[in-house]
Tab-separated table of C-alpha atoms in Angstrom:
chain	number	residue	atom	x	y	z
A	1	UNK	CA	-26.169	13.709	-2.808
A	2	UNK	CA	-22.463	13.056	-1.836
A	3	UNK	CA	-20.098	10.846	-3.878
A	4	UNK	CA	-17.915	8.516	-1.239
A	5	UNK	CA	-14.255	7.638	-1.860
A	6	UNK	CA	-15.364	4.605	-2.928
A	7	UNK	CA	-18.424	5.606	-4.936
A	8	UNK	CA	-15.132	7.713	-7.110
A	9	UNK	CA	-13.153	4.499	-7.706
A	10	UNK	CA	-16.176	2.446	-9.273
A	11	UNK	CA	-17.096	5.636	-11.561
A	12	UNK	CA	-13.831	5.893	-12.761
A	13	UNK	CA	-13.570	2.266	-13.529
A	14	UNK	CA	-17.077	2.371	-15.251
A	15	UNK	CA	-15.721	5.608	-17.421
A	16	UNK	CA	-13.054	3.742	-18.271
A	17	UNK	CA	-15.000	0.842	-19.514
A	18	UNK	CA	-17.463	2.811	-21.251
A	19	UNK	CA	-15.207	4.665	-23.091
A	20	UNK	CA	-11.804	2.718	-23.741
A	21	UNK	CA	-12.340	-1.065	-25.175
A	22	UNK	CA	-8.801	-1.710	-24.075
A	23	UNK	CA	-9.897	-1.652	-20.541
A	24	UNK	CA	-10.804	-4.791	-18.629
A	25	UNK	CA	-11.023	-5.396	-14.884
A	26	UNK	CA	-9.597	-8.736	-12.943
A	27	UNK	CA	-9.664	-9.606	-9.808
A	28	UNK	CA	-10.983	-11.803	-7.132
A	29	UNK	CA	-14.573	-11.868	-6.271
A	30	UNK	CA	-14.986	-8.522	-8.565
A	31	UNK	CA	-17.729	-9.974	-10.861
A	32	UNK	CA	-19.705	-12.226	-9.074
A	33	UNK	CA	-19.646	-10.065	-5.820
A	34	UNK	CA	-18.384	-6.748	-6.752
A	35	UNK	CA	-15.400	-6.913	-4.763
A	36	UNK	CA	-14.831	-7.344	-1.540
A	37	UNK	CA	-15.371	-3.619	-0.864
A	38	UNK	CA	-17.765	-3.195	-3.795
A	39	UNK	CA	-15.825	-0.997	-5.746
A	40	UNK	CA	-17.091	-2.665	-9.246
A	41	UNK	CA	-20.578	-3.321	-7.836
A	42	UNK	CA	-22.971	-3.783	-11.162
A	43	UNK	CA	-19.830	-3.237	-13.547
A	44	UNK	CA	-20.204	-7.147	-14.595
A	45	UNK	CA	-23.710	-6.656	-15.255
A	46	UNK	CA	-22.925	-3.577	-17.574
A	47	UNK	CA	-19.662	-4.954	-19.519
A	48	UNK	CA	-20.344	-9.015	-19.295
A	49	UNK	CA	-17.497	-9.746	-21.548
A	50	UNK	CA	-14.295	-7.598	-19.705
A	51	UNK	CA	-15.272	-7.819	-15.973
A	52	UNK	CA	-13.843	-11.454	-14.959
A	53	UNK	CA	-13.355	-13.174	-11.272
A	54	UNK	CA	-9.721	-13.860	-11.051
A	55	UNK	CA	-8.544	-17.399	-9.664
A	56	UNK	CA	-7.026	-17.137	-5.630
A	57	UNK	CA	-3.631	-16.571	-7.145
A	58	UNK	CA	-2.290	-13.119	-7.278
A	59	UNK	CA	1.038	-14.382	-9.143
A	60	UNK	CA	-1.318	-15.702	-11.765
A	61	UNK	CA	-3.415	-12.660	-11.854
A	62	UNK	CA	-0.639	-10.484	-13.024
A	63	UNK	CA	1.063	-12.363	-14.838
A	64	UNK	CA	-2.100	-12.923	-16.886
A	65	UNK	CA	-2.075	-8.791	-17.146
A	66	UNK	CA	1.070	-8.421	-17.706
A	67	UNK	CA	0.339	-10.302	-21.199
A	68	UNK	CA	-2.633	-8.591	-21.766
A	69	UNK	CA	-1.307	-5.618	-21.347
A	70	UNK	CA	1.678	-6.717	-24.073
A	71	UNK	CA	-0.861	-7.664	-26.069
A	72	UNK	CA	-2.458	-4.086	-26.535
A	73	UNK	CA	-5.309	-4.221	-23.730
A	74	UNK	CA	-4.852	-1.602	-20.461
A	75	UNK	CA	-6.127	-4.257	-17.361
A	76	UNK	CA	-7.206	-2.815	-13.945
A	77	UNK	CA	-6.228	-5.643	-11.574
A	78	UNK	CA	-7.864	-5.534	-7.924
A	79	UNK	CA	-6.044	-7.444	-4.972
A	80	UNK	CA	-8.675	-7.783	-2.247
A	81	UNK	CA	-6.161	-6.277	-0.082
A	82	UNK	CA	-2.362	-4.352	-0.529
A	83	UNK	CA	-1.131	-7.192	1.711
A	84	UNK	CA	-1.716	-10.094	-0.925
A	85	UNK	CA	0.350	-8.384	-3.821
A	86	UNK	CA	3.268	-10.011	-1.883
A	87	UNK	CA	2.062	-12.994	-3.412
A	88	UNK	CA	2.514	-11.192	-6.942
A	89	UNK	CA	6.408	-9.540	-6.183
A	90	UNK	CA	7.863	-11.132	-8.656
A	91	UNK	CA	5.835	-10.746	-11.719
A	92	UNK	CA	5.585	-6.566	-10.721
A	93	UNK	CA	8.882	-6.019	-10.517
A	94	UNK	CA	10.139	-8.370	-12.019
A	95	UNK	CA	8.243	-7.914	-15.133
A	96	UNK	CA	6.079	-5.386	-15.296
A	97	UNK	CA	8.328	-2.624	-14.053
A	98	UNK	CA	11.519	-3.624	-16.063
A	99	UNK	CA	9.286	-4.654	-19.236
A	100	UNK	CA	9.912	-1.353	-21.302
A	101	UNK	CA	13.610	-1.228	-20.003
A	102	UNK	CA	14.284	-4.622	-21.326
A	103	UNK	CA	12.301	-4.345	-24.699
A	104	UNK	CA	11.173	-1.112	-25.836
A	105	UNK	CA	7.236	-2.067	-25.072
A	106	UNK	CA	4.989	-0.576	-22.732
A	107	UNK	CA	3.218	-2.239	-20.098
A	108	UNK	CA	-0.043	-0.182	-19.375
A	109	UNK	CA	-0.979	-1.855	-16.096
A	110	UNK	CA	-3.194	-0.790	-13.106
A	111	UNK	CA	-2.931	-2.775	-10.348
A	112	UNK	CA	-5.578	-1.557	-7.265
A	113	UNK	CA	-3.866	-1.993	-3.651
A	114	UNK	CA	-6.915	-1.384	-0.774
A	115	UNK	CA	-4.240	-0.374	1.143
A	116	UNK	CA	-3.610	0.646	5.080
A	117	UNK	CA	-5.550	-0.305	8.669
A	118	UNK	CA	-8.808	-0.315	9.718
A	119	UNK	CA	-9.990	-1.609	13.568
A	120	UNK	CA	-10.065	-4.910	13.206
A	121	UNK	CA	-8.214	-5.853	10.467
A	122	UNK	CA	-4.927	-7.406	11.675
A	123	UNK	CA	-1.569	-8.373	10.347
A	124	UNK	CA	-2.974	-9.294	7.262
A	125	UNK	CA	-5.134	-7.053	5.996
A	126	UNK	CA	-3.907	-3.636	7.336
A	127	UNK	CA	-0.203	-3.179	5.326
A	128	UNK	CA	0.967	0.520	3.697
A	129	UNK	CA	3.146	-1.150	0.322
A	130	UNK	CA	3.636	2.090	-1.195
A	131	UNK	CA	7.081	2.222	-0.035
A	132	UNK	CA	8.105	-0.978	-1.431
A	133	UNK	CA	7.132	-0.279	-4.628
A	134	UNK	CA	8.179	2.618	-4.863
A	135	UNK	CA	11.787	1.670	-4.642
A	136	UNK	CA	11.919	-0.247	-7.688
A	137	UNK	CA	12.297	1.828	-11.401
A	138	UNK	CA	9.531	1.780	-13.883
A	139	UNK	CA	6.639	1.773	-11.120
A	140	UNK	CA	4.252	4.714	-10.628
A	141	UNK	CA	2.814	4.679	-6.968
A	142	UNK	CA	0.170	7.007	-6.305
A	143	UNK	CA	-1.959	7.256	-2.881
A	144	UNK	CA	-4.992	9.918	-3.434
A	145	UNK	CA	-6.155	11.278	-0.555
A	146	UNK	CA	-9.324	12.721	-1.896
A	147	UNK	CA	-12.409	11.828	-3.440
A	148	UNK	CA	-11.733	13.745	-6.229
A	149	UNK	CA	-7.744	12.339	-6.856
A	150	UNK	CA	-9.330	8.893	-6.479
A	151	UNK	CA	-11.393	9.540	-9.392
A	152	UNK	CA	-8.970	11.541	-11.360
A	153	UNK	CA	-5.362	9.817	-10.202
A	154	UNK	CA	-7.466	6.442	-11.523
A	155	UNK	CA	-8.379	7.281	-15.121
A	156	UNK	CA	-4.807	9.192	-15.341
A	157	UNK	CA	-3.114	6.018	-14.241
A	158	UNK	CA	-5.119	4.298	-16.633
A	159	UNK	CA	-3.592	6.311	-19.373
A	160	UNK	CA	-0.263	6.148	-18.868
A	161	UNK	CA	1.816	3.622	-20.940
A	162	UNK	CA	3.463	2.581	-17.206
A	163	UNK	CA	2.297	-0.274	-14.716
A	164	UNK	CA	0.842	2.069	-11.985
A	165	UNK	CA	0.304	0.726	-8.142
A	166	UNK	CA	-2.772	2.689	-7.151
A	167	UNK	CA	-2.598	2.537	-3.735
A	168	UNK	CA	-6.806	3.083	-2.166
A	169	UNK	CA	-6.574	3.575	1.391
A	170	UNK	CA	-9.852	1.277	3.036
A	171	UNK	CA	-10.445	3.638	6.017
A	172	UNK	CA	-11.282	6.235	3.559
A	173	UNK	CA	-13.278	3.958	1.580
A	174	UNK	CA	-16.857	5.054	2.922
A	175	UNK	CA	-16.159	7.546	5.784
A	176	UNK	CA	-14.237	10.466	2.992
A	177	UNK	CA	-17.642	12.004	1.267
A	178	UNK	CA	-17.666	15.215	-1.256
A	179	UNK	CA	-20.607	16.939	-2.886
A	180	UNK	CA	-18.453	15.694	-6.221
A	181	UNK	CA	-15.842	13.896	-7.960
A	182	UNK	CA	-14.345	17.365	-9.718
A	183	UNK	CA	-12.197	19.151	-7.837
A	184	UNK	CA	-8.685	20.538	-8.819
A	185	UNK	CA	-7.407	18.035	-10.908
A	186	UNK	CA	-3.776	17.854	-10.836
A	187	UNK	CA	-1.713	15.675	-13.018
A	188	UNK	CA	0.042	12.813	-11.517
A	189	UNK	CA	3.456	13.775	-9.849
A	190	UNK	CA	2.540	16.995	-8.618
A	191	UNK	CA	1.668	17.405	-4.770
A	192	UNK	CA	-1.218	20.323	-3.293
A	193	UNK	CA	-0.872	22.249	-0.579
A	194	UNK	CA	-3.870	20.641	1.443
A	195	UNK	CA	-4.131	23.656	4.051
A	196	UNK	CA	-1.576	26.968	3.970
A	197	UNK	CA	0.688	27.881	6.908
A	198	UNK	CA	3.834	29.437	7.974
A	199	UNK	CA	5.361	27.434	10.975
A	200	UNK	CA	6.228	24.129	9.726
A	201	UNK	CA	5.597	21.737	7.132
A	202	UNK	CA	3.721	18.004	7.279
A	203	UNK	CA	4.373	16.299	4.538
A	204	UNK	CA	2.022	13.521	4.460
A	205	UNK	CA	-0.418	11.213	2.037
A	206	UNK	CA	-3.483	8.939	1.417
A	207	UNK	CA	-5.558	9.316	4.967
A	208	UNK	CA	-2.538	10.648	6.862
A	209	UNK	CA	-3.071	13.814	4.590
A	210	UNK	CA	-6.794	13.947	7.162
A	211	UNK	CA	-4.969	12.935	10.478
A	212	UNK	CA	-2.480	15.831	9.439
A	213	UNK	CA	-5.048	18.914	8.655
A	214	UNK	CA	-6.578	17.509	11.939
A	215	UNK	CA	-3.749	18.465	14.177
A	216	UNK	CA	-2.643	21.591	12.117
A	217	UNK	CA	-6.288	22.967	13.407
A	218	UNK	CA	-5.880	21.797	16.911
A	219	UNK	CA	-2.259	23.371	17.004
A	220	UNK	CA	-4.606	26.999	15.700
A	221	UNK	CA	-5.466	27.465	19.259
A	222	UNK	CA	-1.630	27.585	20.321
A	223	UNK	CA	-0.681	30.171	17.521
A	224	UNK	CA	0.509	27.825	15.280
A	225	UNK	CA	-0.149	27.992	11.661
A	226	UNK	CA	1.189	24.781	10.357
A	227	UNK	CA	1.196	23.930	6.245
A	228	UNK	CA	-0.032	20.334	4.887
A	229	UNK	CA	1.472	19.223	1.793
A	230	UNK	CA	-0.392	16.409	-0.469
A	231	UNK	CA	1.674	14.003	-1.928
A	232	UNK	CA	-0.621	12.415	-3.927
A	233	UNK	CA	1.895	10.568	-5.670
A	234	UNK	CA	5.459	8.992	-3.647
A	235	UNK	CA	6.596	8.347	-7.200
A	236	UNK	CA	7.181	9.927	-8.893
A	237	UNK	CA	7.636	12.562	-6.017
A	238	UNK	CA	7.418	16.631	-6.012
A	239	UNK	CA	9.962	17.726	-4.514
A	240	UNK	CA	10.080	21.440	-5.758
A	241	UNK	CA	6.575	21.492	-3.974
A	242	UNK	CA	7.835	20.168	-0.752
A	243	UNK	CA	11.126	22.426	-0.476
A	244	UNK	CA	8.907	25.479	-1.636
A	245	UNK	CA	7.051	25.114	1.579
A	246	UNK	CA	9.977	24.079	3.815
A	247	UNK	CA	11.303	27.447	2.721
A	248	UNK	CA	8.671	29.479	3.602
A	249	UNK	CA	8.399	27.221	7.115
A	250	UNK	CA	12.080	26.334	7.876
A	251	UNK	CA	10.541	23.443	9.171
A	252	UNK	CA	9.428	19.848	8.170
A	253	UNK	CA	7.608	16.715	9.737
A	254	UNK	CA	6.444	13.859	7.230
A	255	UNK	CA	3.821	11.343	8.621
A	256	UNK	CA	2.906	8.070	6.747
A	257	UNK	CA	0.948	4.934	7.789
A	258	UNK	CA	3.562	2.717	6.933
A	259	UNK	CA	6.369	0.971	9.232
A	260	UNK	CA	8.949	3.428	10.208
A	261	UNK	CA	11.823	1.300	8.669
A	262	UNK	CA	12.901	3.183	5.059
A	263	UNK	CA	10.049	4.413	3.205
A	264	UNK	CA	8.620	7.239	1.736
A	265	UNK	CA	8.993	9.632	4.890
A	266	UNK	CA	12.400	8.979	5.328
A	267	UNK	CA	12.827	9.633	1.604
A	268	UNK	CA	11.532	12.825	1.707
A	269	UNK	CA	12.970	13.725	4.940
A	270	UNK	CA	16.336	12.484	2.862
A	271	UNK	CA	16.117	14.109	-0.282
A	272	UNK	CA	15.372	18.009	1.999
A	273	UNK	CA	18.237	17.315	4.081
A	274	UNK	CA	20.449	16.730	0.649
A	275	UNK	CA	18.572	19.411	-1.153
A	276	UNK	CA	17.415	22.098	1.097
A	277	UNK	CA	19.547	21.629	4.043
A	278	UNK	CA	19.728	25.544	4.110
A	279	UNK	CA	16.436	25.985	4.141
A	280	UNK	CA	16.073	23.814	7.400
A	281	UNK	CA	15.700	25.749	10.647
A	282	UNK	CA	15.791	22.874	12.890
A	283	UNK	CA	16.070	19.169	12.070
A	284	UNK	CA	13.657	17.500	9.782
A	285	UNK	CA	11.176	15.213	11.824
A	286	UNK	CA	9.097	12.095	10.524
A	287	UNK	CA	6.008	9.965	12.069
A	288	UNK	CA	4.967	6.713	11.300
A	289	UNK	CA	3.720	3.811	12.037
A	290	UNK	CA	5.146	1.574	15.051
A	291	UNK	CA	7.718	-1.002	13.501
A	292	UNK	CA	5.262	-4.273	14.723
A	293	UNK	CA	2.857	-6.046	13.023
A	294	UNK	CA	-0.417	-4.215	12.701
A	295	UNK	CA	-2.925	-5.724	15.994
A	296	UNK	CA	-6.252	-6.277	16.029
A	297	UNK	CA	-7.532	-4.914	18.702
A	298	UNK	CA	-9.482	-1.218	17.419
A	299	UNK	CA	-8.050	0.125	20.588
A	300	UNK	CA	-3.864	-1.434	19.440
A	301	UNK	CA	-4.944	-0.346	15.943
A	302	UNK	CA	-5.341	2.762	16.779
A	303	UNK	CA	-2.342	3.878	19.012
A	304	UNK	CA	-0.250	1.687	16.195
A	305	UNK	CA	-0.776	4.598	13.395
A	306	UNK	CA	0.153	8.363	13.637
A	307	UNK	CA	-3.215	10.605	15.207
A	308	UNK	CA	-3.744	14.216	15.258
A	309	UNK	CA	-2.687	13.599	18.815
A	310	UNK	CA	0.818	12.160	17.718
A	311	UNK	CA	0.988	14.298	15.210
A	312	UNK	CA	0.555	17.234	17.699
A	313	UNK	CA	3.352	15.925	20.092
A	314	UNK	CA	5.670	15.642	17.055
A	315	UNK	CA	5.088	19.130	15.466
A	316	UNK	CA	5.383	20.567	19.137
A	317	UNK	CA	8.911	18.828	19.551
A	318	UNK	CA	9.538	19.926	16.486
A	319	UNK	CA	8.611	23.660	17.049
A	320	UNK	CA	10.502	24.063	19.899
A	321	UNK	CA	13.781	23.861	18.271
């Protein structure tokens, strides 16, 4: 029987309920409905007293775990979707992230972002926030890519002492399957090399790490042997990983979902030019998202994001320096 990306997050979350008192979950819809993706399906039924439906105000929601969380307890918040923690700006940045700088105490937070598009979603419902967050101190933003990081990367978080934005990506949600949750568990802040090769480098995350292994195969028939690199985590961010394969490549693209404006691929793309310029046998490349508003239409949605065939066009381009 296979375990779904989704199936990995709602384990987790009932591990860490079983087995850590501090632990309680808060969110919108999660107890009476399971979510709106059913990632805590049943988990009221099991743990009555610490699964609660959150009122339709994200602000409120954290700032309620941001107390907690002061208080001694370790809260998993769920936004129904990545887009909404907008709503919620102030009291994660503005509190949980400088909490420990200002005072000395921790603020054990895990706030869940369903994050990126799916057809159909829109404007609304389809944002990448990884980025955002990312640029402020005292966050941890991580964006598994795998059934078994979204399991592992969600009890880790869990157990830091830091508010961590785990960032779930919804297309992965039901259509990424393994035979398990274990795989090679890696501690947060360390990036995999998703598939070996020699050409160039894709650095990439969350389901663009897919999209990328998909055109490093295609580009197989043309001789190419291109390496994927994993992120797992944009911050903190492995960047001894990332210039260990640019060495061995001499050449890097970095793909995200996000819009193309700042970001983590033109953080990476900044920190190799300033650290491993030498390394660099043509320049460093990056793919993301076009810089509108995400459209409806499956058919917009579609050509909005990076593909394998994008992908392809870029790494061409970028081998024929």
């Amino acid at each position: 029987m296979s375990v779904t990306y989704i199936d990995a997050i709602r384990e987790a979350q009932e591990k860490l309920l079983r087995e850590d008192p501090r632990v309680f979950l808060y969110g919108q819809d999660i107890a009476t409905f399971g979510g709106a993706f059913k990632a805590t399906k049943g988990l009221a039924e099991q743990f009555p007293d610490r699964v609660f439906d959150a009122p339709i105000s994200e602000d409120a929601m954290i700032g309620m775990a941001v107390g907690a969380a002061i208080e001694g307890m370790r809260p998993i918040v769920e936004m129904q979707f990545a887009d909404f923690s907008s709503i919620a700006f102030n009291q994660i940045i503005n509190q949980a992230a400088t909490h420990f700088y200002r005072t000395g105490m921790p603020i054990p937070l895990t706030v869940r972002l369903p994050s990126g598009g799916t057809p159909g979603s829109g404007p609304f419902h389809s944002q990448s926030m990884e980025g955002i967050y990312a640029q402020y101190p005292g966050l941890v933003v991580v964006t598994p890519a795998t059934v078994s990081d979204a399991y592992h990367m969600l009890l880790d978080g869990v157990a830091l002492d830091d508010p961590v934005i785990y960032c779930e990506h919804k297309f992965l949600y039901r259509w990424l399957k393994s035979k398990s949750i274990n795989g090679d568990h890696l501690p947060i802040g360390q990036a995999r090399i998703t598939r070996p090769g020699k050409h160039a480098t894709v650095v990439a995350y969350s389901a663009m790490v897919h999209e990328a292994v998909r055109a490093a195969e295609r580009l197989t028939q043309d001789g190419w042997e291109i390496e994927v690199v994993d992120l797992r985590s944009v911050k903190p961010l492995d960047l001894d990983t990332i210039l260990a394969s640019v060495a061995r490549t001499g050449r890097l693209l970095a793909v995200g979902e996000a819009f193309p404006w700042g970001g983590v691929t033109a953080e990476v793309v900044s920190r190799v030019t300033e650290e491993g310029f030498h390394l660099l046998d043509a320049p460093p490349q990056r793919l993301n998202a076009r810089d509108t508003p995400v459209p409806y239409h499956p058919k917009l949605w579609a050509a909005h994001r990076p593909t394998p065939e994008s992908i392809c066009e870029a790494l061409r381009k970028l081998l024929s320096f």
